[in-house]
Amino acid sequence: MLTQIIVNGLILAGNYALVAVGLTLVFGVMRMVNFAEGQSVMIGAFVAFTATPYVGYLPAIAIAMATNAVLGIILERTAFRPFRGMELNGLIASMGMSIILINLAELIWGTVPQTFDTSFNNISVTIGTVGVSVQRLLVIASSVVLLLGLWWLVQYSNLGRQFRAVSEDPEVAGAMGINTNAVARMSVVLGSALAAAAGALSGPVNLITPEMGQAEMLNAFAAIILGGFGNVNGTIFGALLIGMVQSLAAVYVSNAYSNSIAFGLLVVTLIFFPRGLVPERMEENV
Amino acid sequence: MSETSAWILRALFVAVLATLPFLVNGYWLNMAILALIYSLVVYSITVLTGFTGLLSFGQAGFVGLGGYTYGVLSVKGVDPAAAAAWGLLVPTVAGFLLGLPAARLRGHYLAIGTLGFGVLVGQMLNNMVDVTRGPMGLLGIKSFGFDRVTWFYFVLALAVGLCAALEYLDRRTFLGVVLKSVKYDEISASASGIGVFAVKLLAFSASAFLAGSCGVLLAAYMRFLTPDLFISAESFRYLMMSVVGGVGSASGAIISSLILTAVPEALRAFGETNVRLLVYGLMVLFVLWFLPGGIGGLIDRLMTPVRRRITPRPRVAEPAPQPTSLPGRAS
């Protein structure tokens, strides 16, 4: 039982973390919330689903990530670049894109939930007394690898330094010769590709539907706010917390309340820690 | 445009709306009534986000509380007027209570905190099956006994009246200035002796009241409720209406709720629902691209007399003028 809860919790946490880290990245660089991130998850899952019969599951994940990178470029052009400095407009524009993407997906793949079966679903290993499918372990392992990769990228690579410089102060970063538009585009591309990975990985564990992105994104938001906006470590911590609590709640309380519990936790946390558990550095200009 | 022609335009707008029952069939009248009812929740965003600068992703929660309070009481046999009073009171109190912790939150923490509230209310309505009948829907809600045309004039009067009241509040009253001072700069507002916390609580309660009244009207008009009407996707739809209308412009709000309700219906000509919503999403994008200030921004530009038109403020703040000499001290 305990193993089951932990594995399920880690799967949820890995997923939320991948989505949430993408959102945090975009927010850090552009101060905008990418509301279409949930749809990137969904598109990723469906592209992988379509590609798997032709190329196999693992390459299909890469294809999904590449497709979503292109989607990221489109998103940045349509929903973010025209609205620099107009935060609310950018938010609504990405919401508009998300309506468009959901309906495109329904036109292409239909509204009926589909099962996404991979060969890893049928192999299982025994941990303690319970059998866990390799697919589930793969989800956890890939999430960890991707998150570590992102951490390295942000911390040590040249691109990561540019990300951090732009999120610190876009004007000064621009004056230092950083192409802020290109950096902003890269943040959406990366965020979108990570979301695709989240969708392609978790798709075989759950059902895939064009509506699946919404719930995923709401929980990712909860994770981000719990952890403190714009903070990658805090976000991962928040995702772990929400995933574990939801997985516990699904067993001991009821599945119907799992969202309530995540958001109840969030609201209670915000009452006592108005800036999240790992507060974001905020300047106050008087 | 001169002041007189602005008034003529306003009167014309209301007059065209008032003749609607004679121009369109029952189906479109029904849509117009729903759009006017939804304009109330868009006003609630105008007050909260537009005037006071607080972003809420949980307005559907207040609408749901209002609607279900009215609905459940009315099904239990309470008089519609009393049920409506409760339906207004419950969301207002909830807004006040939510405001207590929420007024301390900033920016996105506030947005997601209120989103949490919206999700909690939505799930509660779904799961409290013995009270709300959950996903089966609440049937047999009693109404005020209006026929459809009376309903139309009732909500039209309400929506236009509130629109005028909000525009007045925004442009002519000190309260409007107080609200906006909190939006633009909390610190200098509190330095000027404005109780920022109290103002935010007021904005939350007023906004919850408006959203709740939308819920009560929805319940009384449709006489059937399901929790699906109050999920968080609805909150985002209201927000979309508000932004397309131009946040902070009540006139924009009523026009955009009419347009954004009518367009998806008119697009039924495309047949397939997916294509319809696709066009809808594109339309929202186009409005945002070409009218960054929304419909309200367009109205403001048209209504401002040409000679009073000011050039838009530059994006970058100008440096403060250097004092050449200090007053009261000879240099």
PDB file of N, CA and C in Angstrom, chain A residues 27-28 31 225 227-231 275-283, chain B residues 106 108-109:
ATOM      1  N   PHE A  27       7.387  32.710 -16.650  1.00  0.00           N
ATOM      2  CA  PHE A  27       7.039  33.824 -15.775  1.00  0.00           C
ATOM      3  C   PHE A  27       8.275  34.607 -15.366  1.00  0.00           C
ATOM      4  N   GLY A  28       9.333  33.885 -15.046  1.00  0.00           N
ATOM      5  CA  GLY A  28      10.556  34.553 -14.613  1.00  0.00           C
ATOM      6  C   GLY A  28      11.102  35.469 -15.693  1.00  0.00           C
ATOM      7  N   ARG A  31       7.543  37.780 -17.016  1.00  0.00           N
ATOM      8  CA  ARG A  31       6.509  38.223 -16.081  1.00  0.00           C
ATOM      9  C   ARG A  31       5.120  37.955 -16.642  1.00  0.00           C
ATOM     10  N   ILE A 225       2.637  28.155  -6.574  1.00  0.00           N
ATOM     11  CA  ILE A 225       2.347  29.137  -5.540  1.00  0.00           C
ATOM     12  C   ILE A 225       2.782  28.623  -4.183  1.00  0.00           C
ATOM     13  N   GLY A 227       5.267  26.743  -3.646  1.00  0.00           N
ATOM     14  CA  GLY A 227       6.716  26.847  -3.587  1.00  0.00           C
ATOM     15  C   GLY A 227       7.228  28.274  -3.638  1.00  0.00           C
ATOM     16  N   GLY A 228       6.417  29.174  -4.161  1.00  0.00           N
ATOM     17  CA  GLY A 228       6.904  30.552  -4.313  1.00  0.00           C
ATOM     18  C   GLY A 228       7.265  30.798  -5.762  1.00  0.00           C
ATOM     19  N   PHE A 229       6.616  31.792  -6.391  1.00  0.00           N
ATOM     20  CA  PHE A 229       6.752  32.009  -7.824  1.00  0.00           C
ATOM     21  C   PHE A 229       8.198  32.306  -8.228  1.00  0.00           C
ATOM     22  N   GLY A 230       8.568  31.856  -9.403  1.00  0.00           N
ATOM     23  CA  GLY A 230       9.858  32.235  -9.967  1.00  0.00           C
ATOM     24  C   GLY A 230      11.026  31.541  -9.307  1.00  0.00           C
ATOM     25  N   ASN A 231      10.776  30.430  -8.639  1.00  0.00           N
ATOM     26  CA  ASN A 231      11.823  29.773  -7.877  1.00  0.00           C
ATOM     27  C   ASN A 231      11.769  28.284  -8.201  1.00  0.00           C
ATOM     28  N   ARG A 275       3.503  34.550   0.843  1.00  0.00           N
ATOM     29  CA  ARG A 275       4.363  34.519  -0.346  1.00  0.00           C
ATOM     30  C   ARG A 275       4.861  33.115  -0.647  1.00  0.00           C
ATOM     31  N   GLY A 276       4.130  32.119  -0.221  1.00  0.00           N
ATOM     32  CA  GLY A 276       4.546  30.742  -0.483  1.00  0.00           C
ATOM     33  C   GLY A 276       5.546  30.255   0.546  1.00  0.00           C
ATOM     34  N   LEU A 277       5.857  28.968   0.461  1.00  0.00           N
ATOM     35  CA  LEU A 277       6.735  28.388   1.476  1.00  0.00           C
ATOM     36  C   LEU A 277       8.170  28.846   1.295  1.00  0.00           C
ATOM     37  N   VAL A 278       8.598  29.041   0.041  1.00  0.00           N
ATOM     38  CA  VAL A 278       9.939  29.562  -0.214  1.00  0.00           C
ATOM     39  C   VAL A 278       9.751  30.942  -0.843  1.00  0.00           C
ATOM     40  N   PRO A 279       9.728  32.001  -0.040  1.00  0.00           N
ATOM     41  CA  PRO A 279       9.307  33.303  -0.570  1.00  0.00           C
ATOM     42  C   PRO A 279      10.194  33.782  -1.707  1.00  0.00           C
ATOM     43  N   GLU A 280       9.527  34.384  -2.696  1.00  0.00           N
ATOM     44  CA  GLU A 280      10.228  34.977  -3.829  1.00  0.00           C
ATOM     45  C   GLU A 280      10.809  36.304  -3.363  1.00  0.00           C
ATOM     46  N   ARG A 281      11.970  36.646  -3.913  1.00  0.00           N
ATOM     47  CA  ARG A 281      12.544  37.932  -3.579  1.00  0.00           C
ATOM     48  C   ARG A 281      11.711  39.012  -4.252  1.00  0.00           C
ATOM     49  N   MET A 282      11.182  39.939  -3.495  1.00  0.00           N
ATOM     50  CA  MET A 282      10.390  40.995  -4.123  1.00  0.00           C
ATOM     51  C   MET A 282      10.904  42.339  -3.661  1.00  0.00           C
ATOM     52  N   GLU A 283      11.062  43.223  -4.627  1.00  0.00           N
ATOM     53  CA  GLU A 283      11.509  44.554  -4.248  1.00  0.00           C
ATOM     54  C   GLU A 283      10.297  45.429  -4.056  1.00  0.00           C
TER      55      GLU A 283
ATOM     56  N   ARG B 106      -0.285  39.330  -2.858  1.00  0.00           N
ATOM     57  CA  ARG B 106       0.059  40.227  -3.963  1.00  0.00           C
ATOM     58  C   ARG B 106       0.001  39.479  -5.287  1.00  0.00           C
ATOM     59  N   HIS B 108       0.284  37.467  -8.348  1.00  0.00           N
ATOM     60  CA  HIS B 108      -0.105  36.127  -8.742  1.00  0.00           C
ATOM     61  C   HIS B 108      -0.482  35.244  -7.571  1.00  0.00           C
ATOM     62  N   TYR B 109       0.027  35.577  -6.380  1.00  0.00           N
ATOM     63  CA  TYR B 109      -0.389  34.808  -5.216  1.00  0.00           C
ATOM     64  C   TYR B 109      -1.875  35.005  -4.990  1.00  0.00           C
TER      65      TYR B 109
END
